[in-house]
CSV table of C-alpha atoms and ligand atoms in Angstrom, one decimal:
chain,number,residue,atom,x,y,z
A,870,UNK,CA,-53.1,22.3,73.2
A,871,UNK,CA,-56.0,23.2,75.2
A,872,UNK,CA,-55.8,26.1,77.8
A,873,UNK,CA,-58.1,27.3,80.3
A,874,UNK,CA,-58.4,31.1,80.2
A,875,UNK,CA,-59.9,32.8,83.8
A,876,UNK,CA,-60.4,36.4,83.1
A,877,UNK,CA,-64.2,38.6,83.9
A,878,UNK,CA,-63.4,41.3,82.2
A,879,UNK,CA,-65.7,40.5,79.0
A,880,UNK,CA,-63.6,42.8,76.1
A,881,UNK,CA,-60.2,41.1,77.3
A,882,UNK,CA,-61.3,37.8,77.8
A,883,UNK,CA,-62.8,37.8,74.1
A,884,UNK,CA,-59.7,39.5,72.5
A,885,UNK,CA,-57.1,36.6,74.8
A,886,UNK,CA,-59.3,34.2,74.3
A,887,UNK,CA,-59.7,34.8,70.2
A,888,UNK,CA,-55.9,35.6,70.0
A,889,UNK,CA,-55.1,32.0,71.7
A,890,UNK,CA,-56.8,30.3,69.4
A,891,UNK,CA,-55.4,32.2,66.2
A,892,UNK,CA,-52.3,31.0,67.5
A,893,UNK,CA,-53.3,27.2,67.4
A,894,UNK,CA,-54.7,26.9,71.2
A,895,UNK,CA,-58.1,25.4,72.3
A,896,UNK,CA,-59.1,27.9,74.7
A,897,UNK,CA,-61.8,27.2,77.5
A,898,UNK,CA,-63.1,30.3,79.1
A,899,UNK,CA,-64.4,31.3,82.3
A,900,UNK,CA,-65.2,34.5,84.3
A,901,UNK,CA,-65.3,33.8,87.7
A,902,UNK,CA,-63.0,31.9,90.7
A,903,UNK,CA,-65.8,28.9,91.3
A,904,UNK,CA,-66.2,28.2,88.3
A,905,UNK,CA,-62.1,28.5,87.4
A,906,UNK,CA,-61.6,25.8,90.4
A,907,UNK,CA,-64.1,23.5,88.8
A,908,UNK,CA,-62.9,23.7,85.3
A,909,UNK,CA,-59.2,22.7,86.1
A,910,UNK,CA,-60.4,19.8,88.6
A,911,UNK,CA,-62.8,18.2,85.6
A,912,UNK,CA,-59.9,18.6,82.3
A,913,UNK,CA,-56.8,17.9,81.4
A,914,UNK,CA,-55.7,21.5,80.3
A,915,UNK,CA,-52.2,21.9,79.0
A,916,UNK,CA,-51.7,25.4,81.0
A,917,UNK,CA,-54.4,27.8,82.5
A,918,UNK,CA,-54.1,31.5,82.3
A,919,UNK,CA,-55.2,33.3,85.4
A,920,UNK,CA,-56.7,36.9,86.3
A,921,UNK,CA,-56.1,37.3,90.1
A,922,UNK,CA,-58.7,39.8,90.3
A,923,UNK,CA,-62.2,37.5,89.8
A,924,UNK,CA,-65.4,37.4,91.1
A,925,UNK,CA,-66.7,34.8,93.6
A,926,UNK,CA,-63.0,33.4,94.3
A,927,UNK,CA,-59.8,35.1,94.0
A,928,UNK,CA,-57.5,33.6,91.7
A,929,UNK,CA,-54.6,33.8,94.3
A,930,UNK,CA,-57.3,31.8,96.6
A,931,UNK,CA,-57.8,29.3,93.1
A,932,UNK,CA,-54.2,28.8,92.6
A,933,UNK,CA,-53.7,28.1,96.3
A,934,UNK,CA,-56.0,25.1,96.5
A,935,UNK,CA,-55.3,23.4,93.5
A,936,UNK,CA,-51.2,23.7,94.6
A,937,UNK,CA,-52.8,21.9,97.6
A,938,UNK,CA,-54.3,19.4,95.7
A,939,UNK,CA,-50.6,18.8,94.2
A,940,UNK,CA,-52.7,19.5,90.9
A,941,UNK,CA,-49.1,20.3,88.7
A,942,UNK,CA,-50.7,22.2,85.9
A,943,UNK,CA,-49.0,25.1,84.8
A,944,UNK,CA,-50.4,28.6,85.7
A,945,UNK,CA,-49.6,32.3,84.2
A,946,UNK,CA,-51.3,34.7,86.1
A,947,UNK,CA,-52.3,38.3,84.9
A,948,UNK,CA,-52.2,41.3,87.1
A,949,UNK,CA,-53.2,44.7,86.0
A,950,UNK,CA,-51.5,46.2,88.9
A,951,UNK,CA,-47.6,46.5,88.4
A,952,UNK,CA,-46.9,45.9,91.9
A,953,UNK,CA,-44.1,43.8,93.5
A,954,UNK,CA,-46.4,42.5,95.8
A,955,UNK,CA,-48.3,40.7,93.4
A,956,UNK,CA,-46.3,39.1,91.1
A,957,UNK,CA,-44.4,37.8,94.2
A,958,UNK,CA,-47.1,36.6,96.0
A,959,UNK,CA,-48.3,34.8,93.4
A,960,UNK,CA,-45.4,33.0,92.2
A,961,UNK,CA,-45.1,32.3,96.0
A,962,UNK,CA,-48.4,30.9,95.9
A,963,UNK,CA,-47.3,28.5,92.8
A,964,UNK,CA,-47.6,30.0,89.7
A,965,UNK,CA,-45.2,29.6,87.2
A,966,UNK,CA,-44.9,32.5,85.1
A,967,UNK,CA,-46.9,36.4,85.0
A,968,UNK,CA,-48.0,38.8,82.9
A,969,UNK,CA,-48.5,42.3,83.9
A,970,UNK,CA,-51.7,44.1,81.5
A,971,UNK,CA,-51.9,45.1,79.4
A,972,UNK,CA,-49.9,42.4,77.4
A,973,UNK,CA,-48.8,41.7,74.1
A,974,UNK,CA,-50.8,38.3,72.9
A,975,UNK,CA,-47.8,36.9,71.0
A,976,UNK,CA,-46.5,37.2,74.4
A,977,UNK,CA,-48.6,35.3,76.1
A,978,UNK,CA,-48.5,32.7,73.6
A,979,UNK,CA,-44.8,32.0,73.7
A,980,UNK,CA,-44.6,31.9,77.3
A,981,UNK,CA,-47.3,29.2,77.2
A,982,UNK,CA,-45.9,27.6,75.1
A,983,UNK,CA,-42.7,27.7,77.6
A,984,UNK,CA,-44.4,26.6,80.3
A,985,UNK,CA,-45.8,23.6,78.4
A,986,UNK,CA,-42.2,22.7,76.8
A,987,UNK,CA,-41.3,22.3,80.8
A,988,UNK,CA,-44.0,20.8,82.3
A,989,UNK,CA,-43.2,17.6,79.9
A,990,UNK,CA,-39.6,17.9,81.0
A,991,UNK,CA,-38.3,19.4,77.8
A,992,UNK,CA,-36.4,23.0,77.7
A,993,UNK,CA,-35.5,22.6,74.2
A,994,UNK,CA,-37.7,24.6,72.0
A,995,UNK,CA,-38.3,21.8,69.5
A,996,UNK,CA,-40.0,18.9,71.2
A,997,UNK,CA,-38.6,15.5,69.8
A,998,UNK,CA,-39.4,11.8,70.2
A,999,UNK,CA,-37.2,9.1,67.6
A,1000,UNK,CA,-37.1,10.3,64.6
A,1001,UNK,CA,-40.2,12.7,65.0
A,1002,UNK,CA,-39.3,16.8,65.5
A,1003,UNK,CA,-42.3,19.2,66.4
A,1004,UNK,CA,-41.5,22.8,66.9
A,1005,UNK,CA,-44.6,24.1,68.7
A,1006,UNK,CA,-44.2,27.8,67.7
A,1007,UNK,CA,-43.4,27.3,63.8
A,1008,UNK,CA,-46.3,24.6,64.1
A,1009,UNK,CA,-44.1,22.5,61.7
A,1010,UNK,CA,-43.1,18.8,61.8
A,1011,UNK,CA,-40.1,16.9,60.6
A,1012,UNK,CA,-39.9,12.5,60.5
A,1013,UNK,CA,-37.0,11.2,59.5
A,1014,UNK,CA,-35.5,14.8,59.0
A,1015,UNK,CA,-38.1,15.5,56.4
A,1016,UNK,CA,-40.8,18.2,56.8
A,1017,UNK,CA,-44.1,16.6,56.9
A,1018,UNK,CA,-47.5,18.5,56.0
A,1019,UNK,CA,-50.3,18.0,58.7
A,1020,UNK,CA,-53.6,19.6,58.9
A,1021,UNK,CA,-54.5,21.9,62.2
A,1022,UNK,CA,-55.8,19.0,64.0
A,1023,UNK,CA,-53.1,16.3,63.4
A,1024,UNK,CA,-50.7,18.2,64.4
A,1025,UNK,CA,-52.5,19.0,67.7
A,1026,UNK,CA,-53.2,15.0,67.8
A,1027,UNK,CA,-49.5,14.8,66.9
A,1028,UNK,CA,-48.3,17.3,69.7
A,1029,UNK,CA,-50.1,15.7,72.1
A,1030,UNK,CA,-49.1,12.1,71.5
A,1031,UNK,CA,-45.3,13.2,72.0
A,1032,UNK,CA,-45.8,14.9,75.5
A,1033,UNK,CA,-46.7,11.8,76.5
A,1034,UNK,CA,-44.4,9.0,74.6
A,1035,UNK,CA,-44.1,6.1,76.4
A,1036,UNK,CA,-48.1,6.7,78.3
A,1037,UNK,CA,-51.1,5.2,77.7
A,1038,UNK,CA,-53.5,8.1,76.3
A,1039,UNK,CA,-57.6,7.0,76.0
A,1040,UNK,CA,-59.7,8.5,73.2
A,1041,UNK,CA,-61.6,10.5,76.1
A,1042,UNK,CA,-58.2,11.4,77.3
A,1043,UNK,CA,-57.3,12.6,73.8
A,1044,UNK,CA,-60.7,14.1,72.9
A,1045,UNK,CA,-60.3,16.2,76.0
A,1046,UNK,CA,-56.7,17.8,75.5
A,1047,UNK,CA,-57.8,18.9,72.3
A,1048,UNK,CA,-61.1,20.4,72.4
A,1049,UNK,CA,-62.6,23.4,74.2
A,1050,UNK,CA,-66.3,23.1,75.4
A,1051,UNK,CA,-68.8,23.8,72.6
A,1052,UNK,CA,-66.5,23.0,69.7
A,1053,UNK,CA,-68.0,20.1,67.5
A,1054,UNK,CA,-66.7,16.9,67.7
A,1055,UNK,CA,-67.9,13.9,65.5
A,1056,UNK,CA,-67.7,10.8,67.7
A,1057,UNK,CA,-64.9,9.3,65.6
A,1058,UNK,CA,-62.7,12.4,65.4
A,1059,UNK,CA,-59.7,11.0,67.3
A,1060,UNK,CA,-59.5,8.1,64.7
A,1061,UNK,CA,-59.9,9.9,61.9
A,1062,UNK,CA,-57.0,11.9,62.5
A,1063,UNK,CA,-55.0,9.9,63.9
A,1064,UNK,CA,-55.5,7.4,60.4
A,1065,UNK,CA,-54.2,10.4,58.6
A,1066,UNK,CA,-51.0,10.7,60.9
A,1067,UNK,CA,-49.9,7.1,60.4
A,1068,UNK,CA,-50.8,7.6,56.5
A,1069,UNK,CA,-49.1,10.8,56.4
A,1070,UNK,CA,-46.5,9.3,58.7
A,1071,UNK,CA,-45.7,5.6,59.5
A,1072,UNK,CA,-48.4,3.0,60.7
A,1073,UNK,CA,-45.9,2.6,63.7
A,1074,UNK,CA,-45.8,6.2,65.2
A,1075,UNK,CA,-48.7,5.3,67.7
A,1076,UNK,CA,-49.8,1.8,68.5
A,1077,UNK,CA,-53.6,0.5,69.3
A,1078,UNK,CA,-53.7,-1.2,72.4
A,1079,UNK,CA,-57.2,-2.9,71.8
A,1080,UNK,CA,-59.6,-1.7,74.6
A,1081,UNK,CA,-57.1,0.0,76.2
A,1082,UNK,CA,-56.1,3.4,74.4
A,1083,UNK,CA,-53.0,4.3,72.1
A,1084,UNK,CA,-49.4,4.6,72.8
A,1085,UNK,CA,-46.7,6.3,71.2
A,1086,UNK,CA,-43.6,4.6,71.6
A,1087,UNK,CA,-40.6,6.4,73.2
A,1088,UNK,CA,-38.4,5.2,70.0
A,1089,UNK,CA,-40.3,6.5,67.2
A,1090,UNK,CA,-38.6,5.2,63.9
B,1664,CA,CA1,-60.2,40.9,86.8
């Protein structure tokens, strides 16, 4: 799943940002309000995680105007000051969820994690579609009740195909949930991976809609 962290205080942002990924994230980073803002309008992240105290635009101010633009995404803000005030004026504002600094990463993690599981309308801590079973924190995958063995990447590939069962997904639109700027991508990653899935799977887990994109079926057998 790829996140956007917003954070300008270099040392953190490196360790949250390093610590997201250890824990299977893509992690975008930025350091500044603007630049946060333009980030969340231009990809498809699967949560951001917010500073409110930024540079050039307040994250309060950020969170405000993209709740305006009925942009949905789900937000975790971080406050280092334990105040009240804050964390209520924020959630007011429409976050979804806070951390106060410092914070623990594994933390952080399962509360995105949380807030992900929600925003595609499933509480349940093991995300299921047919006869496929993901559990996002174990990172482990059952078919057909069977535990099935899938590289870093399939599984993101997986994890995103099952969040949106029944929807019509791109490559580009794939491409971009699960890579963070800078990371390589060959042009024929998507594919590739998503060969292996229906090899390691069934061929009938995601179908090819010829020039249109790839669907996962609501009823995976
Ligand atoms: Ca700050």
């Amino acid at each position: 799943m790829r996140i956007l962290l917003v954070e300008d205080d270099a040392l953190l942002g490196d360790g949250i940002q390093a610590g997201l990924r250890q824990q299977g994230f893509s992690a975008d980073w930025v350091r500044d309000g603007v630049a946060a803002a333009h980030a969340i309008e231009a990809e498809p992240y699967a949560a951001v995680v917010l500073d409110l105290g930024l540079p050039r635009r307040s994250g309060l101010d950020v969170l405000k105007s993209l709740r305006q633009k009925k942009n949905l995404v789900p937000v975790l803000i971080l406050t280092a000051r334990d105040t009240i005030e804050d964390r209520v004026t924020g959630l007011d504002a429409g976050a979804d969820d806070y951390l106060v600094k410092p914070f623990d990463l594994g933390e952080l993690s399962a509360r995105l994690r949380a807030l992900i599981r929600r925003a595609g309308g499933s509480p349940a801590a093991i995300l299921t579609v047919g006869a496929l079973a993901l559990d996002p924190a174990a990172r482990t995958v059952d078919y057909r009740g069977e535990p099935r063995i899938l590289s870093a990447r399939e599984f993101d590939l997986l994890h995103v195909f099952m969040i949106n069962a029944g929807r019509v997904l791109s490559r580009e639109q794939l491409a971009a949930a699960l890579y963070a700027w800078g990371e390589e991508i060959e042009s024929n990653a998507v594919d590739v991976h998503l060969h292996h899935l229906r090899r390691k799977l069934s061929p009938g887990i995601v179908q090819t809609l010829r020039g249109v994109g790839y669907l996962m079926p609501r009823d995976v057998r």
